[in-house]
Coordinates of C-alpha atoms in Angstrom, one line a residue:
Chain A
M1309 CA -0.5 -17.0 -22.3
I1310 CA 2.8 -15.1 -23.1
Q1311 CA 5.7 -16.9 -24.6
V1312 CA 9.0 -15.2 -25.1
A1313 CA 11.8 -17.1 -26.8
H1314 CA 15.4 -15.9 -27.3
I1315 CA 14.4 -12.3 -27.9
V1316 CA 17.4 -10.0 -28.8
K1317 CA 17.1 -6.2 -29.4
S1318 CA 19.9 -3.7 -29.8
Y1319 CA 19.8 0.1 -30.2
E1320 CA 22.9 1.0 -32.2
S1321 CA 25.7 -0.2 -29.9
T1322 CA 23.5 -0.8 -26.8
K1323 CA 22.3 -4.3 -26.3
A1324 CA 18.9 -3.7 -24.7
L1325 CA 17.8 -7.3 -24.6
Q1326 CA 20.2 -10.3 -24.8
D1327 CA 18.5 -13.6 -25.4
I1328 CA 15.4 -13.2 -23.2
S1329 CA 13.1 -16.2 -22.7
F1330 CA 10.2 -16.9 -20.3
D1331 CA 6.6 -18.1 -20.2
V1332 CA 3.6 -16.6 -18.4
V1333 CA 0.7 -19.0 -17.9
Q1334 CA -2.9 -17.8 -18.2
G1335 CA -4.1 -16.0 -15.2
Q1336 CA -0.7 -15.5 -13.7
L1337 CA 0.7 -12.4 -12.1
F1338 CA 4.2 -12.3 -13.4
G1339 CA 6.8 -9.7 -12.4
L1340 CA 9.8 -8.3 -14.3
I1341 CA 12.1 -7.0 -11.5
G1342 CA 15.0 -4.8 -12.4
P1343 CA 16.5 -1.3 -12.3
D1344 CA 16.4 1.3 -15.1
G1345 CA 18.3 0.0 -18.1
A1346 CA 17.4 -3.6 -17.4
G1347 CA 15.4 -3.7 -20.7
K1348 CA 11.9 -3.9 -19.1
T1349 CA 10.3 -1.2 -21.3
T1350 CA 11.9 -2.6 -24.5
L1351 CA 10.4 -5.9 -23.7
F1352 CA 7.0 -4.4 -23.1
R1353 CA 7.1 -2.5 -26.4
I1354 CA 8.0 -5.7 -28.2
L1355 CA 5.2 -7.7 -26.6
T1356 CA 2.6 -4.9 -27.3
T1357 CA 3.8 -4.9 -31.0
L1358 CA 5.1 -1.4 -30.9
L1359 CA 8.7 -2.5 -31.6
L1360 CA 10.1 -5.5 -33.5
P1361 CA 12.9 -7.6 -32.0
D1362 CA 16.1 -8.2 -33.9
E1363 CA 15.9 -11.9 -33.2
G1364 CA 13.7 -14.4 -31.4
Q1365 CA 10.0 -15.2 -31.2
A1366 CA 7.2 -14.1 -29.0
R1367 CA 3.5 -14.9 -28.7
V1368 CA 0.7 -13.3 -26.8
G1369 CA -2.2 -15.7 -26.4
E1370 CA -2.2 -17.7 -29.7
W1371 CA -0.9 -14.7 -31.7
D1372 CA 2.6 -14.0 -33.1
I1373 CA 3.9 -10.5 -32.4
R1374 CA 5.1 -10.1 -36.0
K1375 CA 2.2 -11.6 -38.0
D1376 CA -0.8 -11.0 -35.8
Y1377 CA 0.0 -7.6 -34.4
K1378 CA -3.5 -6.2 -35.1
K1379 CA -5.1 -9.0 -33.1
I1380 CA -2.8 -8.6 -30.2
R1381 CA -3.5 -4.9 -30.0
K1382 CA -7.2 -5.6 -29.5
Q1383 CA -6.6 -8.1 -26.8
V1384 CA -4.1 -6.4 -24.5
G1385 CA -4.2 -3.5 -22.2
Y1386 CA -0.9 -1.5 -21.9
M1387 CA 0.0 1.0 -19.2
P1388 CA 3.3 2.6 -20.3
G1389 CA 5.8 3.8 -17.7
R1390 CA 5.4 7.4 -18.7
F1391 CA 1.9 8.9 -17.9
S1392 CA 0.3 8.8 -21.3
L1393 CA -3.2 10.0 -20.9
Y1394 CA -4.5 13.3 -22.2
Q1395 CA -3.7 15.8 -19.6
D1396 CA -6.2 18.4 -20.9
L1397 CA -9.1 15.9 -20.9
T1398 CA -11.0 15.2 -17.7
V1399 CA -10.9 11.8 -15.9
E1400 CA -14.2 10.8 -17.5
E1401 CA -13.3 12.1 -21.0
N1402 CA -10.1 10.1 -21.0
L1403 CA -11.9 7.0 -20.1
S1404 CA -14.7 7.4 -22.7
F1405 CA -12.1 8.3 -25.3
F1406 CA -10.2 5.0 -24.8
A1407 CA -13.5 3.1 -24.7
T1408 CA -14.6 4.6 -28.0
I1409 CA -11.2 3.9 -29.6
F1410 CA -11.7 0.2 -28.8
G1411 CA -15.4 0.3 -29.9
T1412 CA -16.8 -0.3 -26.5
T1413 CA -18.4 1.7 -23.7
I1414 CA -17.5 2.4 -20.1
R1415 CA -20.7 0.5 -19.1
E1416 CA -19.6 -2.7 -20.8
S1417 CA -16.4 -3.1 -18.8
Y1418 CA -17.7 -1.3 -15.7
H1419 CA -17.6 -4.5 -13.6
L1420 CA -13.9 -4.7 -14.3
I1421 CA -13.0 -1.1 -13.4
K1422 CA -15.6 -0.4 -10.8
D1423 CA -13.5 -1.0 -7.7
I1424 CA -10.8 1.3 -9.1
Y1425 CA -13.0 3.8 -10.7
V1426 CA -15.1 4.6 -7.6
Q1427 CA -11.9 5.9 -6.0
I1428 CA -11.4 8.5 -8.7
E1429 CA -15.0 9.1 -9.5
P1430 CA -15.3 12.1 -7.1
F1431 CA -12.8 13.8 -9.4
K1432 CA -14.3 12.7 -12.7
D1433 CA -14.6 16.3 -13.9
R1434 CA -11.0 17.2 -13.0
R1435 CA -8.4 17.4 -15.8
A1436 CA -6.1 14.4 -15.7
G1437 CA -3.1 16.7 -15.6
A1438 CA -4.3 18.0 -12.2
L1439 CA -4.5 14.7 -10.5
S1440 CA -2.1 13.5 -7.8
G1441 CA 0.4 10.7 -8.7
G1442 CA -1.6 7.9 -7.1
M1443 CA -4.8 9.0 -8.8
K1444 CA -3.1 9.3 -12.2
Q1445 CA -2.0 5.7 -11.9
K1446 CA -5.5 4.6 -11.1
L1447 CA -7.0 6.4 -14.1
A1448 CA -4.3 4.9 -16.3
L1449 CA -5.1 1.5 -15.1
C1450 CA -8.8 2.1 -15.8
C1451 CA -8.0 3.2 -19.3
A1452 CA -5.9 0.1 -19.9
L1453 CA -8.8 -2.1 -18.7
V1454 CA -11.7 -0.4 -20.5
H1455 CA -11.8 -2.8 -23.4
S1456 CA -11.7 -5.9 -21.1
P1457 CA -8.3 -7.2 -22.2
Q1458 CA -7.1 -10.7 -21.6
V1459 CA -3.6 -9.7 -20.9
L1460 CA -2.5 -6.6 -19.0
F1461 CA 1.0 -5.1 -19.5
L1462 CA 2.0 -2.7 -16.8
D1463 CA 5.3 -0.9 -17.1
E1464 CA 6.5 0.4 -13.7
P1465 CA 3.0 1.4 -12.5
T1466 CA 4.3 2.3 -9.0
T1467 CA 7.4 4.4 -9.8
G1468 CA 7.1 7.8 -8.2
V1469 CA 4.1 6.7 -6.2
D1470 CA 4.2 6.8 -2.4
P1471 CA 4.2 3.6 -0.3
V1472 CA 0.5 3.8 0.6
S1473 CA -0.7 4.2 -3.0
R1474 CA 1.7 1.5 -4.1
K1475 CA 0.2 -1.0 -1.6
E1476 CA -3.3 -0.1 -2.9
F1477 CA -2.2 -0.6 -6.4
W1478 CA -0.9 -4.1 -5.7
D1479 CA -4.2 -4.9 -4.0
M1480 CA -6.0 -3.9 -7.1
L1481 CA -3.8 -6.2 -9.2
K1482 CA -4.7 -9.1 -7.0
N1483 CA -8.4 -8.4 -7.7
L1484 CA -7.8 -8.2 -11.4
K1485 CA -6.0 -11.5 -11.3
R1486 CA -9.1 -13.0 -9.6
A1487 CA -11.1 -11.8 -12.6
G1488 CA -8.8 -14.1 -14.8
I1489 CA -6.6 -11.5 -16.4
T1490 CA -3.0 -12.4 -17.1
I1491 CA -0.7 -9.7 -15.8
L1492 CA 2.8 -8.9 -16.7
V1493 CA 4.1 -6.1 -14.5
S1494 CA 7.5 -4.5 -14.1
T1495 CA 9.0 -2.7 -11.0
P1496 CA 12.3 -1.5 -9.8
F1497 CA 11.1 -2.0 -6.2
M1498 CA 12.4 -5.3 -4.9
D1499 CA 10.0 -5.4 -2.1
E1500 CA 7.1 -5.5 -4.5
A1501 CA 8.4 -8.7 -6.2
S1502 CA 6.9 -10.8 -3.4
R1503 CA 3.4 -9.8 -4.5
C1504 CA 3.9 -11.7 -7.8
E1505 CA 3.5 -15.4 -8.3
Q1506 CA 6.5 -15.8 -10.6
I1507 CA 9.3 -13.3 -11.2
A1508 CA 12.1 -12.7 -13.6
L1509 CA 15.1 -10.7 -12.3
L1510 CA 16.5 -8.6 -15.1
Q1511 CA 19.7 -6.6 -15.3
K1512 CA 21.3 -5.0 -18.3
G1513 CA 19.2 -6.8 -20.8
K1514 CA 19.8 -10.3 -19.3
V1515 CA 17.6 -12.6 -17.2
L1516 CA 19.5 -13.3 -13.9
A1517 CA 16.9 -15.8 -12.6
I1518 CA 13.3 -16.9 -13.1
D1519 CA 11.4 -18.5 -10.2
T1520 CA 8.7 -18.0 -7.6
P1521 CA 9.6 -15.3 -5.0
K1522 CA 10.2 -18.0 -2.5
G1523 CA 12.4 -19.9 -4.9
I1524 CA 14.5 -16.8 -5.5
R1525 CA 15.0 -16.2 -1.8
K1526 CA 15.9 -19.9 -1.1
S1527 CA 18.5 -19.9 -3.8
F1528 CA 20.8 -17.4 -1.9
S1529 CA 24.0 -19.4 -1.8
K1530 CA 25.5 -18.6 1.6
P1531 CA 24.5 -18.2 5.2
L1532 CA 23.4 -14.6 5.6
W1533 CA 23.7 -12.6 8.8
S1534 CA 22.2 -9.4 10.1
V1535 CA 24.7 -7.2 11.9
N1536 CA 24.2 -4.1 14.0
S1537 CA 26.0 -2.2 16.7
N1538 CA 25.4 1.0 18.7
T1539 CA 27.9 2.9 16.5
D1540 CA 26.6 4.7 13.4
M1541 CA 25.9 2.8 10.2
Y1542 CA 28.7 4.5 8.2
Q1543 CA 31.3 3.4 10.7
L1544 CA 30.0 -0.1 10.9
L1545 CA 29.9 -0.5 7.1
Q1546 CA 33.4 0.9 6.8
D1547 CA 34.8 -1.5 9.4
L1548 CA 33.0 -4.5 7.8
N1549 CA 34.4 -3.5 4.4
R1550 CA 37.9 -3.5 5.9
Y1551 CA 37.5 -6.9 7.6
D1552 CA 39.4 -9.7 5.7
R1553 CA 36.7 -12.3 6.1
T1554 CA 33.9 -10.2 4.5
A1555 CA 32.5 -11.6 1.3
S1556 CA 29.7 -9.0 1.1
A1557 CA 28.3 -6.3 3.3
F1558 CA 25.3 -4.2 2.3
T1559 CA 23.1 -1.9 4.4
F1560 CA 19.5 -2.9 4.8
G1561 CA 17.5 -0.4 6.8
E1562 CA 19.0 -0.3 10.3
S1563 CA 21.3 -3.3 9.9
V1564 CA 24.0 -4.6 7.6
H1565 CA 23.5 -7.9 5.7
Y1566 CA 26.7 -9.8 5.8
T1567 CA 28.2 -12.9 4.3
D1568 CA 31.5 -14.5 5.2
R1569 CA 34.3 -16.0 3.1
Q1570 CA 34.6 -18.9 5.5
E1571 CA 32.0 -21.5 6.6
E1572 CA 32.8 -22.0 10.3
G1573 CA 32.9 -19.8 13.4
I1574 CA 31.5 -16.8 11.5
S1575 CA 29.7 -15.0 14.3
E1576 CA 32.3 -15.5 17.0
A1577 CA 35.1 -14.2 14.8
L1578 CA 33.1 -11.3 13.6
R1579 CA 32.0 -10.4 17.1
Q1580 CA 35.6 -10.3 18.2
Y1581 CA 36.7 -8.2 15.3
L1582 CA 33.9 -5.6 15.8
A1583 CA 34.7 -5.4 19.5
Q1584 CA 38.3 -4.7 18.6
Q1585 CA 37.1 -1.9 16.4
G1586 CA 35.3 -0.3 19.3
H1587 CA 31.7 -1.4 18.5
R1588 CA 29.5 -2.1 21.5
E1589 CA 26.1 -3.8 21.7
V1590 CA 27.0 -5.9 18.7
R1591 CA 24.1 -8.0 17.5
I1592 CA 24.8 -10.8 14.9
Q1593 CA 21.8 -12.9 13.9
P1594 CA 21.2 -15.5 11.1
L1595 CA 18.8 -14.2 8.5
E1596 CA 16.7 -15.4 5.7
A1597 CA 17.7 -13.8 2.4
S1598 CA 15.3 -11.4 0.7
I1599 CA 14.8 -11.0 -3.0
E1600 CA 17.0 -7.9 -3.0
D1601 CA 19.8 -9.9 -1.3
R1602 CA 19.6 -12.5 -4.0
F1603 CA 19.5 -9.9 -6.7
M1604 CA 22.7 -8.3 -5.5
E1605 CA 24.4 -11.6 -5.2
L1606 CA 23.5 -12.4 -8.8
M1607 CA 24.6 -8.9 -9.9
S1608 CA 28.0 -9.3 -8.4
R1609 CA 28.5 -12.6 -10.2
E1610 CA 27.6 -11.0 -13.5
D1611 CA 30.3 -8.4 -13.0
E1612 CA 33.0 -10.9 -12.4
P1613 CA 35.0 -11.6 -15.6
Chain B
M1071 CA 28.4 17.2 20.4
N1072 CA 27.7 19.8 17.8
H1073 CA 24.2 21.2 17.9
E1074 CA 24.5 24.0 15.3
V1075 CA 21.2 24.4 13.6
A1076 CA 21.2 24.2 9.8
I1077 CA 17.5 24.6 9.1
R1078 CA 14.8 26.0 11.3
A1079 CA 11.2 26.3 10.4
E1080 CA 8.5 27.8 12.6
G1081 CA 4.8 27.7 11.6
L1082 CA 5.9 27.7 7.9
T1083 CA 2.7 27.9 5.8
R1084 CA 1.9 28.2 2.1
K1085 CA -1.6 28.6 0.7
F1086 CA -2.7 28.4 -2.9
G1087 CA -6.0 30.2 -2.9
A1088 CA -8.3 28.4 -0.5
F1089 CA -6.0 25.4 -0.4
T1090 CA -3.3 25.1 2.3
A1091 CA -0.5 23.1 0.8
V1092 CA 1.8 23.5 3.8
D1093 CA 0.1 24.1 7.1
H1094 CA 2.2 25.5 9.9
I1095 CA 5.1 23.1 9.9
S1096 CA 7.8 23.5 12.5
F1097 CA 11.1 21.6 12.8
S1098 CA 14.8 22.0 12.9
V1099 CA 17.7 20.1 11.3
E1100 CA 21.2 20.0 12.9
K1101 CA 24.4 20.6 11.0
G1102 CA 25.7 17.3 9.5
E1103 CA 22.4 15.6 10.0
I1104 CA 20.8 13.3 7.4
F1105 CA 17.1 14.4 7.6
G1106 CA 14.5 12.4 5.8
F1107 CA 11.5 14.4 4.6
L1108 CA 8.7 11.9 3.9
G1109 CA 5.1 12.0 2.9
A1110 CA 2.5 10.7 0.5
N1111 CA 2.1 12.2 -3.0
G1112 CA 0.4 15.5 -2.6
A1113 CA 1.2 15.9 1.1
G1114 CA 3.0 19.2 0.5
K1115 CA 6.7 18.0 0.4
T1116 CA 7.6 19.7 -2.8
T1117 CA 5.9 23.0 -1.8
A1118 CA 7.9 22.9 1.5
I1119 CA 11.2 22.2 -0.3
K1120 CA 10.6 25.0 -2.8
M1121 CA 10.1 27.5 0.1
L1122 CA 13.2 26.2 1.9
C1123 CA 15.3 26.6 -1.2
G1124 CA 14.1 30.2 -1.7
L1125 CA 12.1 29.5 -4.8
L1126 CA 8.6 30.1 -3.4
Q1127 CA 7.5 32.8 -1.0
P1128 CA 5.7 31.4 2.1
S1129 CA 2.3 32.7 3.0
G1130 CA 3.2 32.7 6.7
G1131 CA 5.6 31.5 9.4
K1132 CA 9.3 31.8 9.7
A1133 CA 12.3 29.8 8.5
S1134 CA 16.0 30.1 8.1
V1135 CA 18.3 27.9 6.0
G1136 CA 22.0 28.0 6.6
G1137 CA 21.4 31.1 8.7
F1138 CA 19.6 32.9 5.9
D1139 CA 16.0 34.1 6.2
I1140 CA 13.9 32.5 3.5
F1141 CA 11.8 35.6 3.1
R1142 CA 14.4 38.3 2.8
Q1143 CA 17.7 36.6 1.9
T1144 CA 16.8 34.2 -0.9
G1145 CA 19.7 35.2 -3.0
Q1146 CA 22.3 34.4 -0.4
L1147 CA 20.3 31.3 0.6
R1148 CA 20.4 29.9 -2.9
R1149 CA 24.1 30.3 -3.2
N1150 CA 24.7 28.4 0.0
I1151 CA 22.6 25.3 -0.8
G1152 CA 22.9 22.5 -3.3
Y1153 CA 19.9 20.9 -4.9
M1154 CA 19.5 17.6 -6.8
S1155 CA 16.1 16.4 -8.1
Q1156 CA 14.9 13.1 -9.5
R1157 CA 15.5 14.5 -12.9
F1158 CA 19.2 15.1 -12.1
S1159 CA 19.6 18.6 -13.3
L1160 CA 22.6 17.7 -15.4
Y1161 CA 23.1 19.0 -19.0
E1162 CA 23.0 15.8 -21.1
D1163 CA 24.7 17.5 -24.1
L1164 CA 27.7 18.5 -22.0
S1165 CA 30.4 16.2 -20.7
P1166 CA 30.9 15.5 -17.0
Y1167 CA 33.8 17.9 -17.0
E1168 CA 31.8 20.6 -18.7
N1169 CA 28.9 20.1 -16.3
L1170 CA 31.2 20.6 -13.3
R1171 CA 32.9 23.7 -14.7
F1172 CA 29.6 25.2 -15.8
Y1173 CA 28.1 24.8 -12.3
G1174 CA 31.3 26.0 -10.7
G1175 CA 31.0 29.2 -12.8
I1176 CA 27.3 29.7 -12.0
Y1177 CA 28.1 29.6 -8.3
G1178 CA 30.9 32.0 -8.8
L1179 CA 33.9 29.9 -7.9
P1180 CA 37.2 31.4 -9.0
R1181 CA 38.2 30.1 -12.4
R1182 CA 41.6 28.8 -11.3
E1183 CA 39.9 26.8 -8.5
I1184 CA 37.3 25.2 -10.7
K1185 CA 39.7 23.3 -13.0
P1186 CA 41.7 21.4 -10.3
K1187 CA 38.6 20.8 -8.3
A1188 CA 36.6 19.4 -11.2
E1189 CA 39.5 17.1 -12.0
A1190 CA 39.7 15.9 -8.4
V1191 CA 36.0 15.2 -8.3
L1192 CA 36.1 13.2 -11.6
K1193 CA 39.0 11.1 -10.3
K1194 CA 37.3 10.4 -7.1
L1195 CA 34.1 9.3 -8.8
G1196 CA 36.1 7.0 -11.1
L1197 CA 34.8 9.1 -14.1
W1198 CA 38.2 10.3 -15.3
E1199 CA 38.2 8.1 -18.4
E1200 CA 34.7 9.3 -19.3
K1201 CA 35.2 13.0 -18.5
D1202 CA 34.8 14.2 -22.1
Q1203 CA 31.9 11.9 -23.1
L1204 CA 28.5 13.3 -23.2
V1205 CA 26.5 12.8 -20.0
S1206 CA 23.6 11.3 -22.1
A1207 CA 25.9 8.3 -22.8
L1208 CA 26.5 7.5 -19.1
P1209 CA 24.7 4.8 -17.2
L1210 CA 22.0 6.0 -14.8
G1211 CA 24.0 5.2 -11.7
W1212 CA 26.9 7.3 -12.8
K1213 CA 24.7 10.2 -13.7
Q1214 CA 23.3 10.1 -10.3
K1215 CA 26.7 10.2 -8.6
L1216 CA 27.8 13.0 -10.9
A1217 CA 24.6 14.9 -10.2
F1218 CA 25.3 14.7 -6.5
S1219 CA 28.8 15.9 -7.0
V1220 CA 27.5 18.8 -9.1
A1221 CA 25.0 19.8 -6.5
S1222 CA 27.7 19.8 -3.8
F1223 CA 30.5 21.2 -6.0
H1224 CA 30.4 24.7 -4.5
E1225 CA 30.6 23.1 -1.0
P1226 CA 27.2 24.2 0.2
A1227 CA 26.3 23.8 3.8
I1228 CA 23.1 22.1 3.0
V1229 CA 22.2 19.8 0.1
F1230 CA 18.5 19.1 -0.8
L1231 CA 17.9 15.7 -2.5
D1232 CA 14.5 15.2 -4.0
E1233 CA 13.9 11.4 -4.6
P1234 CA 17.5 11.0 -5.8
T1235 CA 17.6 7.2 -6.0
S1236 CA 14.5 6.4 -8.1
G1237 CA 15.0 3.5 -10.5
V1238 CA 18.6 2.6 -9.9
D1239 CA 19.8 -0.9 -9.1
P1240 CA 20.2 -1.9 -5.4
V1241 CA 24.0 -1.9 -5.5
T1242 CA 24.3 1.6 -7.1
R1243 CA 21.6 2.8 -4.6
R1244 CA 23.8 1.8 -1.7
Q1245 CA 26.9 3.3 -3.3
F1246 CA 24.9 6.5 -3.6
W1247 CA 24.0 6.4 0.1
H1248 CA 27.7 5.9 0.8
M1249 CA 28.4 9.2 -0.8
I1250 CA 25.6 10.8 1.3
Y1251 CA 27.0 9.4 4.5
E1252 CA 30.5 10.6 3.6
A1253 CA 29.2 14.1 2.9
A1254 CA 27.3 14.2 6.2
H1255 CA 30.3 12.9 8.0
Q1256 CA 32.2 15.9 6.7
G1257 CA 29.6 18.3 8.1
T1258 CA 27.2 18.8 5.1
T1259 CA 23.6 18.8 6.1
I1260 CA 21.5 16.4 4.0
F1261 CA 17.7 17.0 3.5
I1262 CA 16.3 14.1 1.5
T1263 CA 12.9 12.9 0.2
T1264 CA 12.4 9.3 -0.8
H1265 CA 9.7 6.7 -1.5
Y1266 CA 11.9 3.9 -0.4
M1267 CA 11.0 3.4 3.2
E1268 CA 14.0 1.3 3.7
E1269 CA 16.1 4.4 3.0
A1270 CA 14.2 6.3 5.7
E1271 CA 16.0 4.0 8.1
Y1272 CA 19.3 5.4 6.9
C1273 CA 18.3 8.9 8.0
K1274 CA 19.2 10.2 11.4
R1275 CA 15.7 11.6 11.9
V1276 CA 12.7 11.6 9.6
S1277 CA 9.5 13.7 9.4
I1278 CA 6.3 12.4 7.9
M1279 CA 3.9 14.9 6.3
V1280 CA 0.2 14.2 5.9
S1281 CA -2.1 16.8 4.3
G1282 CA 0.3 19.7 4.7
R1283 CA 1.2 19.0 8.4
I1284 CA 4.1 17.1 10.0
Q1285 CA 2.4 14.2 11.7
A1286 CA 5.5 12.6 13.1
L1287 CA 9.2 13.5 13.6
D1288 CA 11.8 11.4 15.3
T1289 CA 14.6 8.9 14.8
P1290 CA 13.4 5.8 12.8
G1291 CA 14.0 3.7 15.9
K1292 CA 11.8 5.8 18.1
L1293 CA 9.1 6.1 15.5
K1294 CA 8.9 2.3 15.2
E1295 CA 8.8 2.0 19.0
Q1296 CA 6.1 4.6 19.2
Y1297 CA 3.8 3.0 16.6
Q1298 CA 4.8 -0.5 17.8
V1299 CA 5.8 -1.8 14.4
S1300 CA 9.0 -3.3 13.0
S1301 CA 9.6 -1.2 9.9
M1302 CA 9.3 2.4 8.6
D1303 CA 7.0 1.1 5.9
E1304 CA 4.5 0.2 8.6
V1305 CA 4.9 3.5 10.4
F1306 CA 4.2 5.3 7.1
L1307 CA 1.1 3.2 6.5
K1308 CA -0.2 3.8 10.0
L1309 CA 0.2 7.5 9.7
T1310 CA -1.1 8.1 6.2
R1311 CA -3.9 5.6 5.7

């Protein structure tokens, strides 16, 4: 449904996208995972025909982003990262405005937006600018859906949104996927990646990996360990960073995720070292890597010369 | 153990017309503590922070920050705290060096102290080579570290951080937390809001606000125990849903 082949885009000296390629099949929920500056928004702007790439090809459905831009615009829904609705119009006015622009009515696509719209309907006479963050996102999603698009582009829909609203938002996406809509969504939250069927990890305009969330987790290259002790985290991390066998040590919640330079006798040696440093109640357990673990592993490889 | 109190709020309240944004919240934060101030969008966090920073008059209750009363001593209070928001509060058209000197001047540091201090900060951040570039040209992660250094340049007793890590890569986010730990280790009190529940685990204690009230306040470990779940994410969901 979406084909991206060797897309390159630069802004003056900044290389925003460097040879990006991936495919999204029809009905898939595909995630672009990466921090600010990864190139996510540039990619969205190219695919929604608001920006031309310097090199490369891309198609949305059967249409080419250069030649068929008018057709693409009719068939896609786009929710930009920055809240882009009319703050001075009410919830209902925003929705009917977007419906009118696309030559349709709220009624025609009501089946698609109903589940989301009922949550903001009690506030339909409130100005969009006065909505809370979570409700703004819901309204923006309704507006992006009002013309029953085949493809939905969502650029960081959950940034600045609290964990509860984020979870609700992903549940809504799951329902839209059931309705057959192809969804390309970006997020800087690594924990949201697992809600997608297929993900591309992006960093500084490059694709680090493309796979299923499970595939990404499985490709972590080393045995990973979870380490904690009764000492405070700052001390534990400092001691691990000084340890000559440490390959990587990153805080994850209440423990440190650790990999070793060697392959044998890891936990015994580490336990001994930490005991020498005065740590008590040391717990060292093998751990399955998360997407964030793998992302950081790939990042550190990129940084090597 | 040092149990000096950095922030104390008792029944702190703020109303906007008929709407009570902050509803009798009470808590205290110890010196050198990293205190996570969590809540859903619209729960009243921002209103509470504005009051604690002396930017908004409370409707009722009492609070002191760094020993200053938030009703009567707002001027002294503001001089003794640092504040960094998600929008960074850096001047994009100035260089890192100029930003530090500017803020040093605003906070009334003596001129001869500002220069060597700014230079030391830039060297420590690894920004010495870039000290005269415009801030707008810096990568996001560096801006963030610089913004924290700017907010703590006048050595405030308490630094307020409002969603400081939004959007940065996982490695930079951890480097940023390292700076926070280091500051706390040296006695600075950190008051932080975040939507990353995993970061809530890095705080010594967290409070969770729901509809203007503090619904829970404890260490992450105790909260998880109390709600019988394995992550702060689940604690948050249980409380706010």
